[in-house]
């Protein structure tokens, strides 16, 4: 299915500003659809030679949440002409709302047609200059459940007609404020209608309930909503701000949404001026009780902060363990024991890196490239080797969940230490499992490469060192580091690992880790 922009650019001669206005219409017209109890279809005239009646293309559609739809099938992309769109042509050419005509039938569904011209007001002169009508909104109401409307429905319909006239005038919808959402509050959440003086002329039951949560138990009708909201707010500054936003809507402005808090309750409000034919007649205020939503958000924030604090303390404890092991290593005379303790320090420190990163993250996932770079730097610093060895990274690991990152950092730490120390040993060291061939090139290099393919992370640690000794078997190695690598790769990571000689010399370890659900 093509997007609104694709359809308009392909079939019409409308410009970028026109398309942006149509996007604003489609972003805010659920409000008009719900108030009208009707489907809204956005029609644009097909470019080409003028015809009477023209052909129109439907580029967007919205169904009401307050009434049954008139269309079971999607209408977007449909091109129609002839008598079927005569009402659209009248609205386009005469630049007025069309409400004449008898009901039509869509299969077994009777429907009433209306057509609302969409005008883009020239931003350079809001009082005088008006651009021509660029599109038409078809407002089609399902009449199969027609009955005598209630007071709520009458107020909805009256407000819908005011907004429809504002669409025809080019004053609705307003330009969207940066970062503002368009999904809430909705009509069904709560609706309040104000007259030109700011007094409430109608409040839906949900709106009345929302203000009861704030502490107002009387009926809203007749109240000055700006003063009432200011009086109820638990924060005087917030209350004044809420009142000013309601008053600004009465002056014809479109203020941003705002939350009012009082007595432990939170109500989200949105004020819209009612300016049919440019005459300010009052305002529409949509309200939604978001108390439980904000309570859950605060609980999640508290939980996230607690988890980050736990990771911070785990990191501190691991660093303390590493420091104790380092102190113990300094007091040990036996070289083998000292080496074993120093290896343990590096392993503990690598795990601490993951928890340090998680303590600064808002979720249980880490950007792993930075951790790999720090582990690689530590490997070159602590390894004793007879030549200069550089470690570099190719590709990216991306963001990894904590359960993968903790095990993977230990595997990479062991592989890097093994590559540096045993691929490029000191001149006087007789490595037990190495062939007596010099490193390739003028200096040693270890490359860590990573890429993702089909929900798997492929990692290769390759060096240009001496390579593996003849007859070496990874599965039978008695080195503790390689045993840790094998156990974590096939166990915790549920992956596979292979250690082999490179064709051009040196060694490479190939690790494959699945990234699916665990």
Coordinates of C-alpha atoms in Angstrom, one line a residue:
X1 CA 0.0 0.0 0.0
X2 CA 1.4 3.4 -1.0
X3 CA 1.7 6.2 1.5
X4 CA -0.3 9.4 1.4
X5 CA 2.8 11.3 0.1
X6 CA 3.4 8.7 -2.6
X7 CA -0.2 8.8 -3.8
X8 CA -0.3 12.6 -3.8
X9 CA 3.0 13.0 -5.6
X10 CA 2.2 10.4 -8.2
X11 CA -1.4 11.5 -9.1
X12 CA -1.6 15.2 -8.3
X13 CA 0.3 18.5 -8.8
X14 CA 0.2 19.5 -5.1
X15 CA 3.4 20.9 -3.7
X16 CA 5.3 20.1 -0.5
X17 CA 3.4 22.6 1.7
X18 CA 0.1 21.2 0.5
X19 CA 1.3 17.6 1.3
X20 CA 2.4 18.7 4.8
X21 CA -1.0 20.1 5.5
X22 CA -2.7 16.9 4.3
X23 CA -0.4 15.0 6.7
X24 CA -1.5 17.3 9.6
X25 CA -5.1 16.6 8.6
X26 CA -4.6 12.9 8.7
X27 CA -2.7 13.2 12.0
X28 CA -5.5 15.0 13.8
X29 CA -8.7 14.0 12.1
X30 CA -9.6 11.1 14.4
X31 CA -11.1 13.8 16.6
X32 CA -13.4 15.1 13.9
X33 CA -14.4 11.5 12.9
X34 CA -15.3 10.6 16.5
X35 CA -17.3 13.8 17.0
X36 CA -19.1 13.3 13.7
X37 CA -19.8 9.6 14.3
X38 CA -18.7 9.3 10.6
X39 CA -16.0 7.9 8.4
X40 CA -13.7 10.5 6.9
X41 CA -12.1 10.0 3.5
X42 CA -9.4 12.4 2.2
X43 CA -9.9 13.0 -1.6
X44 CA -7.6 14.8 -3.9
X45 CA -8.4 15.8 -7.6
X46 CA -6.4 13.9 -10.2
X47 CA -4.1 16.1 -12.2
X48 CA -4.8 16.5 -15.9
X49 CA -7.3 18.3 -18.1
X50 CA -10.2 19.8 -16.1
X51 CA -13.3 17.7 -16.3
X52 CA -16.8 18.1 -14.9
X53 CA -17.1 16.2 -12.7
X54 CA -13.4 15.5 -12.0
X55 CA -11.8 12.2 -11.0
X56 CA -10.8 12.0 -7.3
X57 CA -8.3 9.8 -5.5
X58 CA -8.7 8.7 -1.9
X59 CA -5.3 9.1 -0.1
X60 CA -6.4 8.5 3.5
X61 CA -9.2 7.1 5.5
X62 CA -10.2 7.0 9.2
X63 CA -13.1 5.2 10.9
X64 CA -15.0 6.5 14.0
X65 CA -14.5 4.8 17.3
X66 CA -17.9 6.1 18.4
X67 CA -20.1 4.6 15.7
X68 CA -20.2 1.8 13.2
X69 CA -18.3 2.4 10.0
X70 CA -19.9 3.0 6.6
X71 CA -17.1 1.1 4.8
X72 CA -16.0 -2.4 5.6
X73 CA -13.4 -2.2 2.8
X74 CA -10.3 0.0 2.7
X75 CA -10.9 3.0 0.3
X76 CA -7.3 4.3 0.1
X77 CA -6.0 4.2 -3.4
X78 CA -9.5 4.2 -5.0
X79 CA -10.1 6.5 -8.0
X80 CA -13.7 7.5 -8.7
X81 CA -15.4 9.9 -11.1
X82 CA -18.8 10.7 -12.5
X83 CA -21.9 11.2 -10.5
X84 CA -20.4 9.4 -7.5
X85 CA -18.1 12.3 -6.8
X86 CA -20.4 15.2 -7.8
X87 CA -20.6 16.3 -4.2
X88 CA -16.8 16.4 -3.9
X89 CA -16.6 18.5 -7.1
X90 CA -19.1 21.0 -5.7
X91 CA -17.1 21.4 -2.4
X92 CA -13.9 21.8 -4.4
X93 CA -15.1 24.4 -7.0
X94 CA -17.5 26.3 -4.8
X95 CA -15.2 26.1 -1.7
X96 CA -18.0 25.4 0.7
X97 CA -19.3 22.5 2.8
X98 CA -21.8 20.3 0.9
X99 CA -24.6 18.8 2.9
X100 CA -27.4 18.4 0.3
X101 CA -28.6 15.1 -1.3
X102 CA -30.3 12.0 -0.3
X103 CA -28.8 9.0 1.5
X104 CA -26.8 6.5 -0.6
X105 CA -26.4 2.8 -0.2
X106 CA -23.1 0.9 0.1
X107 CA -24.4 -2.7 -0.2
X108 CA -26.8 -3.1 2.7
X109 CA -25.6 0.0 4.5
X110 CA -27.4 3.4 4.1
X111 CA -25.0 6.4 4.4
X112 CA -25.2 10.2 4.3
X113 CA -22.7 12.1 2.2
X114 CA -21.1 15.3 3.2
X115 CA -18.1 17.1 1.6
X116 CA -15.7 19.5 3.5
X117 CA -13.2 21.5 1.4
X118 CA -9.6 21.5 2.8
X119 CA -8.0 24.9 2.6
X120 CA -4.3 25.7 3.3
X121 CA -4.1 29.1 4.9
X122 CA -1.2 31.2 3.7
X123 CA 1.2 31.5 6.7
X124 CA 2.5 34.8 5.4
X125 CA -0.8 36.6 6.0
X126 CA -3.2 34.8 8.3
X127 CA -5.9 37.4 8.2
X128 CA -6.3 38.0 4.5
X129 CA -4.5 35.7 2.1
X130 CA -6.0 32.2 1.6
X131 CA -4.7 29.6 -0.8
X132 CA -7.1 27.7 -2.9
X133 CA -8.8 24.5 -1.8
X134 CA -6.3 21.6 -2.2
X135 CA -8.5 18.6 -1.2
X136 CA -11.9 17.5 0.0
X137 CA -12.8 15.5 3.1
X138 CA -15.8 13.1 2.5
X139 CA -17.7 12.7 5.7
X140 CA -19.9 9.6 5.3
X141 CA -22.2 8.6 8.2
X142 CA -23.6 5.1 8.6
X143 CA -27.4 5.6 9.0
X144 CA -28.3 1.9 9.8
X145 CA -28.4 2.7 13.6
X146 CA -30.0 6.2 13.3
X147 CA -32.0 7.3 16.3
X148 CA -32.9 10.4 18.3
X149 CA -29.5 11.8 19.5
X150 CA -28.7 12.2 23.2
X151 CA -27.4 15.4 24.8
X152 CA -23.8 14.0 24.5
X153 CA -24.3 13.2 20.8
X154 CA -25.8 16.6 20.1
X155 CA -22.8 18.3 21.6
X156 CA -20.5 16.1 19.7
X157 CA -22.2 16.9 16.4
X158 CA -22.3 20.6 17.1
X159 CA -18.6 20.6 17.9
X160 CA -17.9 18.5 14.8
X161 CA -19.6 21.1 12.6
X162 CA -17.5 23.9 14.1
X163 CA -14.3 22.0 13.5
X164 CA -15.5 21.1 10.0
X165 CA -16.0 24.8 9.2
X166 CA -12.5 25.5 10.6
X167 CA -11.1 22.9 8.2
X168 CA -12.9 24.7 5.4
X169 CA -11.5 28.0 6.7
X170 CA -7.9 26.6 6.9
X171 CA -7.6 27.1 10.7
X172 CA -7.7 23.5 11.7
X173 CA -5.7 21.5 12.3
X174 CA -3.0 23.7 13.9
X175 CA 0.7 23.4 13.2
X176 CA 2.1 20.5 15.3
X177 CA 4.3 21.6 18.2
X178 CA 7.8 19.9 18.3
X179 CA 7.7 16.5 20.1
X180 CA 3.9 16.7 20.6
X181 CA 1.8 13.5 20.4
X182 CA -1.5 13.3 18.6
X183 CA -3.0 10.2 20.1
X184 CA -4.4 11.6 23.4
X185 CA -6.7 12.7 24.8
X186 CA -9.4 11.3 22.6
X187 CA -13.1 12.3 22.4
X188 CA -14.2 9.3 24.5
X189 CA -11.7 10.1 27.3
X190 CA -13.6 13.2 28.2
X191 CA -15.0 16.4 26.5
X192 CA -15.7 19.8 27.8
X193 CA -17.2 22.6 25.7
X194 CA -16.7 26.3 26.8
X195 CA -18.5 29.4 25.6
X196 CA -16.8 32.6 24.6
X197 CA -16.5 33.7 28.3
X198 CA -14.8 30.4 29.3
X199 CA -17.8 28.9 31.2
X200 CA -18.6 25.2 30.7
X201 CA -21.7 24.6 28.6
X202 CA -21.3 20.9 28.5
X203 CA -19.1 18.2 30.1
X204 CA -19.3 14.5 29.2
X205 CA -19.6 12.0 32.0
X206 CA -15.9 10.9 31.6
X207 CA -14.8 14.6 31.8
X208 CA -16.9 15.0 34.9
X209 CA -15.3 11.9 36.5
X210 CA -11.8 13.2 35.6
X211 CA -12.4 16.5 37.5
X212 CA -13.9 14.5 40.5
X213 CA -10.5 12.8 40.7
X214 CA -8.9 16.2 41.0
X215 CA -11.2 17.0 43.9
X216 CA -14.2 18.8 42.3
X217 CA -17.4 17.0 43.2
X218 CA -20.0 19.5 41.9
X219 CA -21.2 19.6 38.3
X220 CA -18.9 21.4 35.8
X221 CA -21.6 23.2 33.8
X222 CA -21.5 26.9 34.6
X223 CA -18.0 26.8 36.0
X224 CA -15.2 29.0 34.7
X225 CA -12.8 26.1 33.8
X226 CA -9.6 28.2 33.8
X227 CA -10.2 29.4 37.4
X228 CA -11.4 26.0 38.5
X229 CA -8.3 24.2 37.1
X230 CA -6.0 26.8 38.7
X231 CA -7.8 26.4 42.1
X232 CA -7.7 22.6 42.0
X233 CA -4.0 22.2 41.0
X234 CA -1.7 21.2 43.8
X235 CA 1.1 23.4 42.4
X236 CA 0.2 27.1 42.1
X237 CA 2.6 27.6 39.2
X238 CA 1.2 24.6 37.4
X239 CA -2.3 25.8 38.1
X240 CA -1.6 29.2 36.6
X241 CA -0.1 27.6 33.6
X242 CA -3.2 25.4 33.1
X243 CA -5.5 28.4 33.4
X244 CA -3.4 30.5 30.9
X245 CA -3.6 27.7 28.4
X246 CA -7.4 27.5 28.6
X247 CA -7.6 31.3 28.3
X248 CA -5.3 31.3 25.3
X249 CA -7.5 28.9 23.5
X250 CA -10.4 31.3 24.0
X251 CA -8.3 33.9 22.3
X252 CA -7.9 31.7 19.2
X253 CA -4.5 30.1 20.1
X254 CA -3.6 26.4 20.1
X255 CA -1.7 25.8 23.3
X256 CA 0.2 22.6 24.0
X257 CA -1.2 19.7 26.0
X258 CA -0.7 19.9 29.7
X259 CA -1.1 17.7 32.8
X260 CA -2.9 18.9 35.9
X261 CA -2.1 17.1 39.2
X262 CA -4.1 17.3 42.4
X263 CA -4.8 14.9 45.3
X264 CA -2.7 12.2 43.8
X265 CA -4.6 12.3 40.5
X266 CA -3.2 13.4 37.1
X267 CA -5.4 14.6 34.2
X268 CA -4.1 15.3 30.7
X269 CA -5.8 18.2 29.0
X270 CA -5.8 19.6 25.5
X271 CA -7.6 22.9 24.7
X272 CA -8.7 23.8 21.1
X273 CA -10.2 27.1 20.1
X274 CA -13.5 27.0 18.2
X275 CA -13.3 29.6 15.4
X276 CA -15.9 28.7 12.7
X277 CA -15.8 31.4 10.0
X278 CA -13.0 33.1 12.0
X279 CA -15.4 34.0 14.9
X280 CA -14.3 32.9 18.4
X281 CA -17.3 31.2 20.0
X282 CA -15.5 29.3 22.8
X283 CA -13.2 26.3 23.1
X284 CA -13.1 22.6 23.2
X285 CA -11.2 20.9 26.1
X286 CA -10.4 17.2 25.9
X287 CA -9.4 15.6 29.1
X288 CA -8.1 12.2 30.1
X289 CA -7.5 10.7 33.5
X290 CA -3.9 9.4 33.3
X291 CA -3.4 8.7 37.0
X292 CA -2.8 5.0 36.6
X293 CA -0.6 5.5 33.5
X294 CA 1.7 7.9 35.4
X295 CA 1.7 5.7 38.5
X296 CA 3.0 2.7 36.4
X297 CA 5.5 5.0 34.7
X298 CA 6.9 6.1 38.1
X299 CA 7.0 2.5 39.2
X300 CA 9.0 1.5 36.1
X301 CA 11.3 4.5 36.7
X302 CA 11.9 3.4 40.2
X303 CA 12.5 -0.2 39.1
X304 CA 15.0 1.0 36.5
X305 CA 16.8 3.1 39.0
X306 CA 17.0 0.1 41.4
X307 CA 18.4 -2.2 38.7
X308 CA 21.0 0.4 37.7
X309 CA 22.0 0.7 41.4
X310 CA 22.3 -3.0 41.7
X311 CA 24.6 -3.2 38.7
X312 CA 26.7 -0.3 40.2
X313 CA 27.1 -2.2 43.4
X314 CA 27.9 -5.4 41.6
X315 CA 30.6 -3.6 39.7
X316 CA 32.0 -2.1 42.9
X317 CA 32.1 -5.5 44.6
X318 CA 33.8 -7.1 41.6
X319 CA 36.4 -4.4 41.6
X320 CA 37.0 -5.0 45.3
X321 CA 37.4 -8.7 44.6
X322 CA 39.9 -7.9 41.8
X323 CA 41.8 -5.6 44.1
X324 CA 42.1 -8.3 46.8
X325 CA 43.3 -10.8 44.2
X326 CA 45.9 -8.3 42.9
X327 CA 47.1 -7.8 46.5
X328 CA 47.3 -11.5 47.1
X329 CA 49.3 -12.0 43.8
X330 CA 51.9 -9.5 45.0
X331 CA 52.5 -11.6 48.1
X332 CA 52.9 -14.9 46.3
X333 CA 56.4 -16.0 45.5
X334 CA 55.5 -18.9 43.2
X335 CA 55.4 -17.6 39.6
X336 CA 52.6 -20.1 38.6
X337 CA 50.4 -19.0 41.5
X338 CA 51.0 -15.4 40.8
X339 CA 50.1 -15.8 37.1
X340 CA 46.9 -17.7 38.0
X341 CA 45.9 -14.9 40.4
X342 CA 46.6 -12.2 37.8
X343 CA 44.5 -14.1 35.2
X344 CA 41.6 -14.2 37.7
X345 CA 42.0 -10.4 38.2
X346 CA 41.6 -9.9 34.4
X347 CA 38.5 -12.2 34.3
X348 CA 36.8 -10.4 37.2
X349 CA 37.6 -7.0 35.7
X350 CA 36.1 -7.9 32.4
X351 CA 32.8 -8.9 34.0
X352 CA 32.9 -5.6 36.0
X353 CA 33.1 -3.7 32.7
X354 CA 29.7 -5.1 31.7
X355 CA 28.1 -4.2 35.0
X356 CA 29.6 -0.7 34.8
X357 CA 28.0 -0.2 31.4
X358 CA 24.6 -1.6 32.6
X359 CA 24.7 0.8 35.6
X360 CA 24.6 3.7 33.1
X361 CA 22.0 2.2 30.8
X362 CA 18.2 2.6 31.0
X363 CA 17.6 -1.0 30.1
X364 CA 19.1 -4.5 30.4
X365 CA 21.2 -4.0 27.2
X366 CA 24.7 -2.6 26.5
X367 CA 26.5 -1.0 23.6
X368 CA 29.1 -3.7 23.3
X369 CA 31.7 -2.1 21.0
X370 CA 33.0 0.1 23.8
X371 CA 33.4 -2.8 26.1
X372 CA 35.4 -4.8 23.5
X373 CA 37.7 -1.8 22.9
X374 CA 38.4 -1.5 26.6
X375 CA 39.0 -5.3 27.0
X376 CA 41.4 -5.2 24.0
X377 CA 43.3 -2.3 25.5
X378 CA 43.7 -4.1 28.8
X379 CA 44.9 -7.2 27.0
X380 CA 47.8 -5.4 25.3
X381 CA 48.8 -3.7 28.5
X382 CA 49.0 -6.8 30.8
X383 CA 50.4 -9.3 28.3
X384 CA 54.1 -10.0 28.3
X385 CA 55.2 -10.4 24.7
X386 CA 58.4 -10.2 22.8
X387 CA 57.1 -7.9 20.0
X388 CA 54.7 -5.0 19.6
X389 CA 51.1 -6.3 19.3
X390 CA 48.2 -4.1 18.1
X391 CA 44.6 -5.1 18.5
X392 CA 41.9 -3.5 16.3
X393 CA 38.2 -4.1 15.8
X394 CA 36.3 -4.4 12.5
X395 CA 32.6 -4.2 12.2
X396 CA 30.2 -3.7 15.1
X397 CA 28.7 -5.8 17.8
X398 CA 25.8 -3.4 18.3
X399 CA 23.6 -3.5 21.4
X400 CA 23.5 -6.8 23.2
X401 CA 21.3 -8.0 26.1
X402 CA 23.1 -8.4 29.5
X403 CA 22.8 -12.2 29.5
X404 CA 24.8 -12.4 26.3
X405 CA 27.2 -9.5 27.1
X406 CA 28.5 -10.9 30.4
X407 CA 29.5 -14.3 29.0
X408 CA 30.7 -12.9 25.7
X409 CA 33.1 -10.4 27.3
X410 CA 34.7 -13.3 29.2
X411 CA 35.1 -15.3 26.0
X412 CA 36.7 -12.4 24.2
X413 CA 39.0 -11.6 27.1
X414 CA 40.3 -15.1 27.1
X415 CA 40.7 -15.3 23.3
X416 CA 42.6 -11.9 23.2
X417 CA 44.9 -12.8 26.1
X418 CA 45.6 -16.2 24.5
X419 CA 46.3 -14.6 21.1
X420 CA 48.7 -12.0 22.5
X421 CA 50.6 -14.2 24.9
X422 CA 50.8 -17.4 23.0
X423 CA 50.7 -16.1 19.5
X424 CA 53.6 -13.7 20.2
X425 CA 55.5 -15.1 23.2
X426 CA 58.5 -13.5 24.8
X427 CA 61.9 -14.4 23.2
X428 CA 63.0 -16.5 26.2
X429 CA 59.7 -18.2 26.7
X430 CA 59.2 -21.8 25.5
X431 CA 55.6 -22.1 24.7
X432 CA 54.3 -25.6 25.3
X433 CA 51.9 -25.8 22.4
X434 CA 53.4 -23.5 19.8
X435 CA 55.4 -24.1 16.6
X436 CA 58.7 -22.4 16.4
X437 CA 57.9 -19.9 13.6
X438 CA 58.3 -16.2 13.9
X439 CA 55.3 -13.8 13.7
X440 CA 54.4 -12.7 10.2
X441 CA 55.2 -9.2 9.1
X442 CA 57.1 -6.5 11.1
X443 CA 54.7 -6.6 14.1
X444 CA 52.0 -8.6 15.7
X445 CA 48.3 -7.8 15.0
X446 CA 45.1 -9.2 16.4
X447 CA 41.8 -8.4 14.6
X448 CA 38.4 -8.7 16.3
X449 CA 35.7 -8.7 13.6
X450 CA 31.9 -8.9 14.2
X451 CA 28.8 -8.9 12.0
X452 CA 25.2 -10.0 12.3
X453 CA 23.6 -12.5 9.9
X454 CA 20.2 -14.2 10.1
X455 CA 19.7 -13.5 13.9
X456 CA 23.2 -14.6 14.7
X457 CA 26.3 -12.8 15.8
X458 CA 29.5 -13.9 14.0
X459 CA 32.7 -13.0 15.8
X460 CA 36.3 -13.8 14.7
X461 CA 39.5 -13.2 16.6
X462 CA 42.4 -13.6 14.2
X463 CA 46.1 -13.0 14.7
X464 CA 49.2 -13.2 12.5
X465 CA 51.3 -15.0 15.1
X466 CA 52.8 -18.4 15.4
X467 CA 49.7 -20.4 14.9
X468 CA 48.6 -23.6 16.6
X469 CA 51.1 -26.4 17.3
X470 CA 50.8 -29.5 15.2
X471 CA 48.3 -32.0 16.6
X472 CA 46.5 -29.3 18.7
X473 CA 43.0 -30.2 19.7
X474 CA 40.7 -27.5 21.1
X475 CA 38.4 -30.0 22.8
X476 CA 41.3 -31.8 24.6
X477 CA 43.2 -28.7 25.7
X478 CA 43.9 -28.5 29.4
X479 CA 44.4 -24.7 29.5
X480 CA 41.9 -23.1 31.9
X481 CA 41.3 -20.1 29.7
X482 CA 40.4 -22.3 26.7
X483 CA 38.2 -24.5 28.9
X484 CA 36.3 -21.3 30.1
X485 CA 35.9 -20.3 26.4
X486 CA 34.5 -23.6 25.4
X487 CA 32.2 -23.9 28.4
X488 CA 30.7 -20.4 27.9
X489 CA 30.4 -20.5 24.1
X490 CA 28.5 -23.7 24.0
X491 CA 26.7 -23.4 27.3
X492 CA 25.7 -19.9 28.4
X493 CA 25.8 -18.4 24.9
X494 CA 24.3 -21.5 23.2
X495 CA 26.6 -21.1 20.3
X496 CA 29.6 -22.7 18.7
X497 CA 33.3 -22.0 18.6
X498 CA 36.2 -23.2 16.4
X499 CA 39.9 -22.6 16.9
X500 CA 42.1 -23.2 13.8
X501 CA 45.1 -22.1 11.9
X502 CA 44.7 -19.4 9.3
X503 CA 45.6 -20.1 5.7
X504 CA 48.1 -17.2 5.6
X505 CA 49.6 -17.9 9.0
X506 CA 48.5 -17.3 12.5
X507 CA 45.4 -18.4 14.4
X508 CA 41.7 -17.6 14.3
X509 CA 38.9 -18.3 16.6
X510 CA 35.4 -18.3 15.0
X511 CA 32.4 -17.8 17.4
X512 CA 28.7 -17.9 16.4
X513 CA 26.2 -16.8 18.9
X514 CA 22.4 -17.0 18.3
X515 CA 20.5 -13.7 19.1
X516 CA 17.0 -15.0 19.3
X517 CA 14.8 -15.2 22.4
X518 CA 16.3 -17.2 25.2

